[in-house]
PDB file of C-alpha atoms in Angstrom:
ATOM      1  CA  UNK X  27     -29.500  62.296-150.283  1.00 51.00           C
ATOM      2  CA  UNK X  28     -29.062  66.229-150.634  1.00 54.00           C
ATOM      3  CA  UNK X  29     -32.606  66.582-149.865  1.00 52.00           C
ATOM      4  CA  UNK X  30     -32.531  65.092-146.381  1.00 52.00           C
ATOM      5  CA  UNK X  31     -29.494  67.119-145.547  1.00 52.00           C
ATOM      6  CA  UNK X  32     -31.328  70.296-146.482  1.00 48.00           C
ATOM      7  CA  UNK X  33     -34.676  69.165-144.532  1.00 47.00           C
ATOM      8  CA  UNK X  34     -33.232  69.920-140.920  1.00 47.00           C
ATOM      9  CA  UNK X  35     -31.774  73.444-141.559  1.00 48.00           C
ATOM     10  CA  UNK X  36     -34.746  74.410-143.510  1.00 45.00           C
ATOM     11  CA  UNK X  37     -37.077  73.025-140.642  1.00 42.00           C
ATOM     12  CA  UNK X  38     -35.042  75.058-138.063  1.00 44.00           C
ATOM     13  CA  UNK X  39     -35.260  78.198-140.187  1.00 49.00           C
ATOM     14  CA  UNK X  40     -39.004  77.971-140.466  1.00 43.00           C
ATOM     15  CA  UNK X  41     -39.200  77.520-136.668  1.00 49.00           C
ATOM     16  CA  UNK X  42     -37.157  80.262-135.937  1.00 46.00           C
ATOM     17  CA  UNK X  43     -39.244  82.407-138.481  1.00 42.00           C
ATOM     18  CA  UNK X  44     -42.547  81.403-136.903  1.00 45.00           C
ATOM     19  CA  UNK X  45     -41.014  82.286-133.324  1.00 43.00           C
ATOM     20  CA  UNK X  46     -39.928  85.684-134.671  1.00 42.00           C
ATOM     21  CA  UNK X  47     -43.247  86.642-136.091  1.00 43.00           C
ATOM     22  CA  UNK X  48     -45.202  85.101-132.896  1.00 42.00           C
ATOM     23  CA  UNK X  49     -43.074  87.614-130.883  1.00 43.00           C
ATOM     24  CA  UNK X  50     -44.044  90.899-132.814  1.00 45.00           C
ATOM     25  CA  UNK X  51     -46.769  91.708-130.193  1.00 58.00           C
ATOM     26  CA  UNK X  52     -44.180  92.491-127.558  1.00 67.00           C
ATOM     27  CA  UNK X  53     -42.704  95.250-129.505  1.00 83.00           C
ATOM     28  CA  UNK X  54     -42.413  98.690-127.584  1.00 84.00           C
ATOM     29  CA  UNK X  55     -42.310 101.867-129.737  1.00 86.00           C
ATOM     30  CA  UNK X  56     -38.921 103.555-128.877  1.00 91.00           C
ATOM     31  CA  UNK X  57     -39.190 106.997-127.008  1.00 94.00           C
ATOM     32  CA  UNK X  58     -39.471 109.719-129.758  1.00 93.00           C
ATOM     33  CA  UNK X  59     -36.648 111.910-130.351  1.00 92.00           C
ATOM     34  CA  UNK X  60     -38.915 115.143-130.610  1.00 88.00           C
ATOM     35  CA  UNK X  61     -40.409 114.850-127.092  1.00 94.00           C
ATOM     36  CA  UNK X  62     -39.681 116.714-123.987  1.00 93.00           C
ATOM     37  CA  UNK X  63     -41.052 113.662-121.821  1.00 97.00           C
ATOM     38  CA  UNK X  64     -38.723 112.800-119.232  1.00 97.00           C
ATOM     39  CA  UNK X  65     -39.699 109.304-119.266  1.00 97.00           C
ATOM     40  CA  UNK X  66     -41.057 106.670-121.539  1.00 97.00           C
ATOM     41  CA  UNK X  67     -43.393 103.605-121.323  1.00 97.00           C
ATOM     42  CA  UNK X  68     -41.760 100.406-120.011  1.00 95.00           C
ATOM     43  CA  UNK X  69     -38.824 102.402-119.066  1.00 96.00           C
ATOM     44  CA  UNK X  70     -37.145 101.104-115.643  1.00 96.00           C
ATOM     45  CA  UNK X  71     -37.152 103.838-113.346  1.00 97.00           C
ATOM     46  CA  UNK X  72     -36.227 102.208-110.061  1.00 96.00           C
ATOM     47  CA  UNK X  73     -33.117 104.162-109.832  1.00 96.00           C
ATOM     48  CA  UNK X  74     -34.518 107.483-110.448  1.00 96.00           C
ATOM     49  CA  UNK X  75     -34.796 110.010-107.756  1.00 95.00           C
ATOM     50  CA  UNK X  76     -38.382 111.476-107.790  1.00 95.00           C
ATOM     51  CA  UNK X  77     -37.640 114.026-105.089  1.00 93.00           C
ATOM     52  CA  UNK X  78     -38.248 117.009-107.656  1.00 94.00           C
ATOM     53  CA  UNK X  79     -41.471 115.554-108.815  1.00 96.00           C
ATOM     54  CA  UNK X  80     -44.956 116.069-106.801  1.00 94.00           C
ATOM     55  CA  UNK X  81     -46.284 112.483-105.848  1.00 92.00           C
ATOM     56  CA  UNK X  82     -50.049 112.105-105.903  1.00 88.00           C
ATOM     57  CA  UNK X  83     -50.736 110.583-102.566  1.00 83.00           C
ATOM     58  CA  UNK X  84     -52.849 107.505-101.631  1.00 72.00           C
ATOM     59  CA  UNK X  85     -52.879 105.849-105.153  1.00 75.00           C
ATOM     60  CA  UNK X  86     -52.893 101.959-104.622  1.00 77.00           C
ATOM     61  CA  UNK X  87     -51.008  99.635-106.751  1.00 77.00           C
ATOM     62  CA  UNK X  88     -48.914 102.337-108.389  1.00 89.00           C
ATOM     63  CA  UNK X  89     -47.111 105.632-107.844  1.00 93.00           C
ATOM     64  CA  UNK X  90     -48.335 108.423-109.624  1.00 94.00           C
ATOM     65  CA  UNK X  91     -46.175 111.567-110.357  1.00 96.00           C
ATOM     66  CA  UNK X  92     -46.594 114.677-111.976  1.00 96.00           C
ATOM     67  CA  UNK X  93     -43.647 115.706-114.618  1.00 96.00           C
ATOM     68  CA  UNK X  94     -40.828 117.879-113.141  1.00 95.00           C
ATOM     69  CA  UNK X  95     -42.347 121.565-113.015  1.00 93.00           C
ATOM     70  CA  UNK X  96     -45.851 120.639-112.683  1.00 95.00           C
ATOM     71  CA  UNK X  97     -47.674 120.861-109.523  1.00 91.00           C
ATOM     72  CA  UNK X  98     -51.815 120.088-108.704  1.00 89.00           C
ATOM     73  CA  UNK X  99     -53.930 123.065-109.157  1.00 87.00           C
ATOM     74  CA  UNK X 100     -55.427 122.232-105.829  1.00 86.00           C
ATOM     75  CA  UNK X 101     -55.087 119.941-102.987  1.00 82.00           C
ATOM     76  CA  UNK X 102     -58.568 119.002-101.387  1.00 81.00           C
ATOM     77  CA  UNK X 103     -58.642 117.879 -97.737  1.00 75.00           C
ATOM     78  CA  UNK X 104     -54.875 116.734 -97.830  1.00 64.00           C
ATOM     79  CA  UNK X 105     -55.274 113.931-100.151  1.00 69.00           C
ATOM     80  CA  UNK X 106     -57.172 114.386-103.320  1.00 79.00           C
ATOM     81  CA  UNK X 107     -55.474 116.701-105.932  1.00 84.00           C
ATOM     82  CA  UNK X 108     -57.038 118.703-108.915  1.00 87.00           C
ATOM     83  CA  UNK X 109     -54.871 118.329-111.836  1.00 86.00           C
ATOM     84  CA  UNK X 110     -53.920 121.713-113.524  1.00 91.00           C
ATOM     85  CA  UNK X 111     -55.102 122.527-116.940  1.00 92.00           C
ATOM     86  CA  UNK X 112     -51.749 121.408-118.659  1.00 95.00           C
ATOM     87  CA  UNK X 113     -49.559 118.775-117.172  1.00 96.00           C
ATOM     88  CA  UNK X 114     -47.871 115.513-117.608  1.00 97.00           C
ATOM     89  CA  UNK X 115     -48.702 112.624-115.097  1.00 96.00           C
ATOM     90  CA  UNK X 116     -46.406 109.529-114.919  1.00 97.00           C
ATOM     91  CA  UNK X 117     -47.829 106.162-113.501  1.00 96.00           C
ATOM     92  CA  UNK X 118     -44.896 103.780-112.076  1.00 96.00           C
ATOM     93  CA  UNK X 119     -45.866 100.418-111.260  1.00 93.00           C
ATOM     94  CA  UNK X 120     -44.627  96.806-111.530  1.00 92.00           C
ATOM     95  CA  UNK X 121     -44.292  95.433-115.109  1.00 91.00           C
ATOM     96  CA  UNK X 122     -45.022  93.229-116.965  1.00 87.00           C
ATOM     97  CA  UNK X 123     -47.231  91.853-114.041  1.00 88.00           C
ATOM     98  CA  UNK X 124     -48.071  93.410-111.037  1.00 80.00           C
ATOM     99  CA  UNK X 125     -46.326  90.386-109.362  1.00 85.00           C
ATOM    100  CA  UNK X 126     -43.213  91.047-111.168  1.00 86.00           C
ATOM    101  CA  UNK X 127     -42.059  93.858-109.082  1.00 87.00           C
ATOM    102  CA  UNK X 128     -39.817  96.705-110.165  1.00 91.00           C
ATOM    103  CA  UNK X 129     -40.722 100.268-110.939  1.00 95.00           C
ATOM    104  CA  UNK X 130     -41.692 100.902-114.770  1.00 96.00           C
ATOM    105  CA  UNK X 131     -43.422 103.676-116.229  1.00 97.00           C
ATOM    106  CA  UNK X 132     -46.571 102.289-117.462  1.00 96.00           C
ATOM    107  CA  UNK X 133     -48.663 105.123-118.017  1.00 97.00           C
ATOM    108  CA  UNK X 134     -48.485 108.670-119.333  1.00 98.00           C
ATOM    109  CA  UNK X 135     -51.065 111.192-119.393  1.00 97.00           C
ATOM    110  CA  UNK X 136     -50.297 114.491-121.329  1.00 97.00           C
ATOM    111  CA  UNK X 137     -52.776 117.680-121.265  1.00 96.00           C
ATOM    112  CA  UNK X 138     -49.924 120.136-121.974  1.00 97.00           C
ATOM    113  CA  UNK X 139     -50.285 121.211-125.706  1.00 95.00           C
ATOM    114  CA  UNK X 140     -46.472 121.899-125.473  1.00 96.00           C
ATOM    115  CA  UNK X 141     -45.510 118.207-125.047  1.00 97.00           C
ATOM    116  CA  UNK X 142     -45.145 116.306-128.316  1.00 96.00           C
ATOM    117  CA  UNK X 143     -45.084 112.633-129.200  1.00 97.00           C
ATOM    118  CA  UNK X 144     -44.135 111.644-132.703  1.00 96.00           C
ATOM    119  CA  UNK X 145     -44.988 115.247-133.499  1.00 96.00           C
ATOM    120  CA  UNK X 146     -48.556 114.817-132.148  1.00 97.00           C
ATOM    121  CA  UNK X 147     -49.868 116.853-129.170  1.00 96.00           C
ATOM    122  CA  UNK X 148     -53.000 116.932-127.146  1.00 96.00           C
ATOM    123  CA  UNK X 149     -53.980 119.684-129.447  1.00 93.00           C
ATOM    124  CA  UNK X 150     -53.680 117.792-132.619  1.00 95.00           C
ATOM    125  CA  UNK X 151     -56.493 116.619-134.701  1.00 93.00           C
ATOM    126  CA  UNK X 152     -57.796 112.724-134.745  1.00 93.00           C
ATOM    127  CA  UNK X 153     -56.888 112.910-138.507  1.00 95.00           C
ATOM    128  CA  UNK X 154     -53.427 113.902-137.983  1.00 96.00           C
ATOM    129  CA  UNK X 155     -53.007 111.484-135.083  1.00 96.00           C
ATOM    130  CA  UNK X 156     -54.213 108.551-137.396  1.00 97.00           C
ATOM    131  CA  UNK X 157     -52.061 109.623-140.201  1.00 97.00           C
ATOM    132  CA  UNK X 158     -48.960 109.902-137.951  1.00 97.00           C
ATOM    133  CA  UNK X 159     -49.489 106.470-136.019  1.00 97.00           C
ATOM    134  CA  UNK X 160     -50.456 104.505-139.215  1.00 97.00           C
ATOM    135  CA  UNK X 161     -47.082 105.607-140.702  1.00 96.00           C
ATOM    136  CA  UNK X 162     -45.408 104.271-137.633  1.00 95.00           C
ATOM    137  CA  UNK X 163     -47.039 100.897-138.362  1.00 95.00           C
ATOM    138  CA  UNK X 164     -49.677 101.067-135.558  1.00 96.00           C
ATOM    139  CA  UNK X 165     -53.363 100.022-136.184  1.00 97.00           C
ATOM    140  CA  UNK X 166     -56.035 102.593-135.251  1.00 97.00           C
ATOM    141  CA  UNK X 167     -59.326 102.135-133.468  1.00 97.00           C
ATOM    142  CA  UNK X 168     -61.784 105.024-134.306  1.00 95.00           C
ATOM    143  CA  UNK X 169     -63.993 105.076-131.032  1.00 93.00           C
ATOM    144  CA  UNK X 170     -65.483 108.533-132.024  1.00 91.00           C
ATOM    145  CA  UNK X 171     -64.068 110.922-129.624  1.00 91.00           C
ATOM    146  CA  UNK X 172     -61.164 108.787-128.881  1.00 95.00           C
ATOM    147  CA  UNK X 173     -58.648 107.141-131.327  1.00 97.00           C
ATOM    148  CA  UNK X 174     -56.320 104.502-130.082  1.00 97.00           C
ATOM    149  CA  UNK X 175     -53.094 103.530-131.828  1.00 97.00           C
ATOM    150  CA  UNK X 176     -51.625 100.168-130.975  1.00 96.00           C
ATOM    151  CA  UNK X 177     -47.976  98.984-131.718  1.00 95.00           C
ATOM    152  CA  UNK X 178     -47.272  95.794-130.072  1.00 93.00           C
ATOM    153  CA  UNK X 179     -47.713  96.292-126.420  1.00 92.00           C
ATOM    154  CA  UNK X 180     -48.007 100.125-126.485  1.00 95.00           C
ATOM    155  CA  UNK X 181     -51.345 101.922-126.774  1.00 97.00           C
ATOM    156  CA  UNK X 182     -51.461 105.729-127.629  1.00 97.00           C
ATOM    157  CA  UNK X 183     -55.004 107.649-127.235  1.00 97.00           C
ATOM    158  CA  UNK X 184     -55.962 111.015-128.280  1.00 97.00           C
ATOM    159  CA  UNK X 185     -59.116 112.029-126.501  1.00 95.00           C
ATOM    160  CA  UNK X 186     -61.035 115.099-127.851  1.00 81.00           C
ATOM    161  CA  UNK X 187     -63.963 116.309-125.747  1.00 77.00           C
ATOM    162  CA  UNK X 188     -64.584 119.797-126.526  1.00 71.00           C
ATOM    163  CA  UNK X 189     -61.859 121.803-124.876  1.00 78.00           C
ATOM    164  CA  UNK X 190     -60.460 118.915-122.671  1.00 85.00           C
ATOM    165  CA  UNK X 191     -57.943 116.990-124.858  1.00 93.00           C
ATOM    166  CA  UNK X 192     -55.614 114.385-123.663  1.00 96.00           C
ATOM    167  CA  UNK X 193     -52.936 112.483-125.202  1.00 97.00           C
ATOM    168  CA  UNK X 194     -52.331 109.182-123.211  1.00 97.00           C
ATOM    169  CA  UNK X 195     -49.541 106.595-123.810  1.00 97.00           C
ATOM    170  CA  UNK X 196     -49.568 103.251-121.899  1.00 97.00           C
ATOM    171  CA  UNK X 197     -48.518  99.656-121.687  1.00 95.00           C
ATOM    172  CA  UNK X 198     -50.755  96.823-120.292  1.00 89.00           C
ATOM    173  CA  UNK X 199     -49.810  95.560-117.080  1.00 88.00           C
ATOM    174  CA  UNK X 200     -50.981  92.278-116.433  1.00 85.00           C
ATOM    175  CA  UNK X 201     -52.472  90.866-113.204  1.00 82.00           C
ATOM    176  CA  UNK X 202     -52.395  86.973-113.656  1.00 80.00           C
ATOM    177  CA  UNK X 203     -52.302  86.400-109.849  1.00 76.00           C
ATOM    178  CA  UNK X 204     -55.399  88.473-109.274  1.00 68.00           C
ATOM    179  CA  UNK X 205     -53.875  90.850-106.679  1.00 65.00           C
ATOM    180  CA  UNK X 206     -56.474  93.245-105.289  1.00 59.00           C
ATOM    181  CA  UNK X 207     -55.196  96.715-104.328  1.00 51.00           C
TER     182      UNK X 207
END
């Protein structure tokens, strides 16, 4: 008789536990405390005034802004811009799907070695990158010159091409309705 009374609560506990474990891929790394980044991935920026940020013109499907204080090195024929050697670039788009609407930071590209993300800069070694993000619980993909750390929905990559180094943080945006831009 006691076993039957315990069966339902035990069953509910197991279902809840499985549901919680199944949702771990939806995690997002918190914005690091040691960073000078203005925004973080998955941050809702619909109410942010980007008036002090240079907006890259003619990008379809998203708005692209330089971080405050950064400007393109050159503007070619009024539309194409040449990025400076050191900068931060934010991509703002709907999230989690392009049909969802809203304005969220979905990608951050960092070439400024003064900007840190969990103590890592674009000038860090791939070994330091791996060690730091493994300690945060990320899985690491070694693709040669690019290493990618994944934590739930967030991906962080360090690309090291000789003198060109970039640290990129992004969150996947789905396109379930097949929207063409």
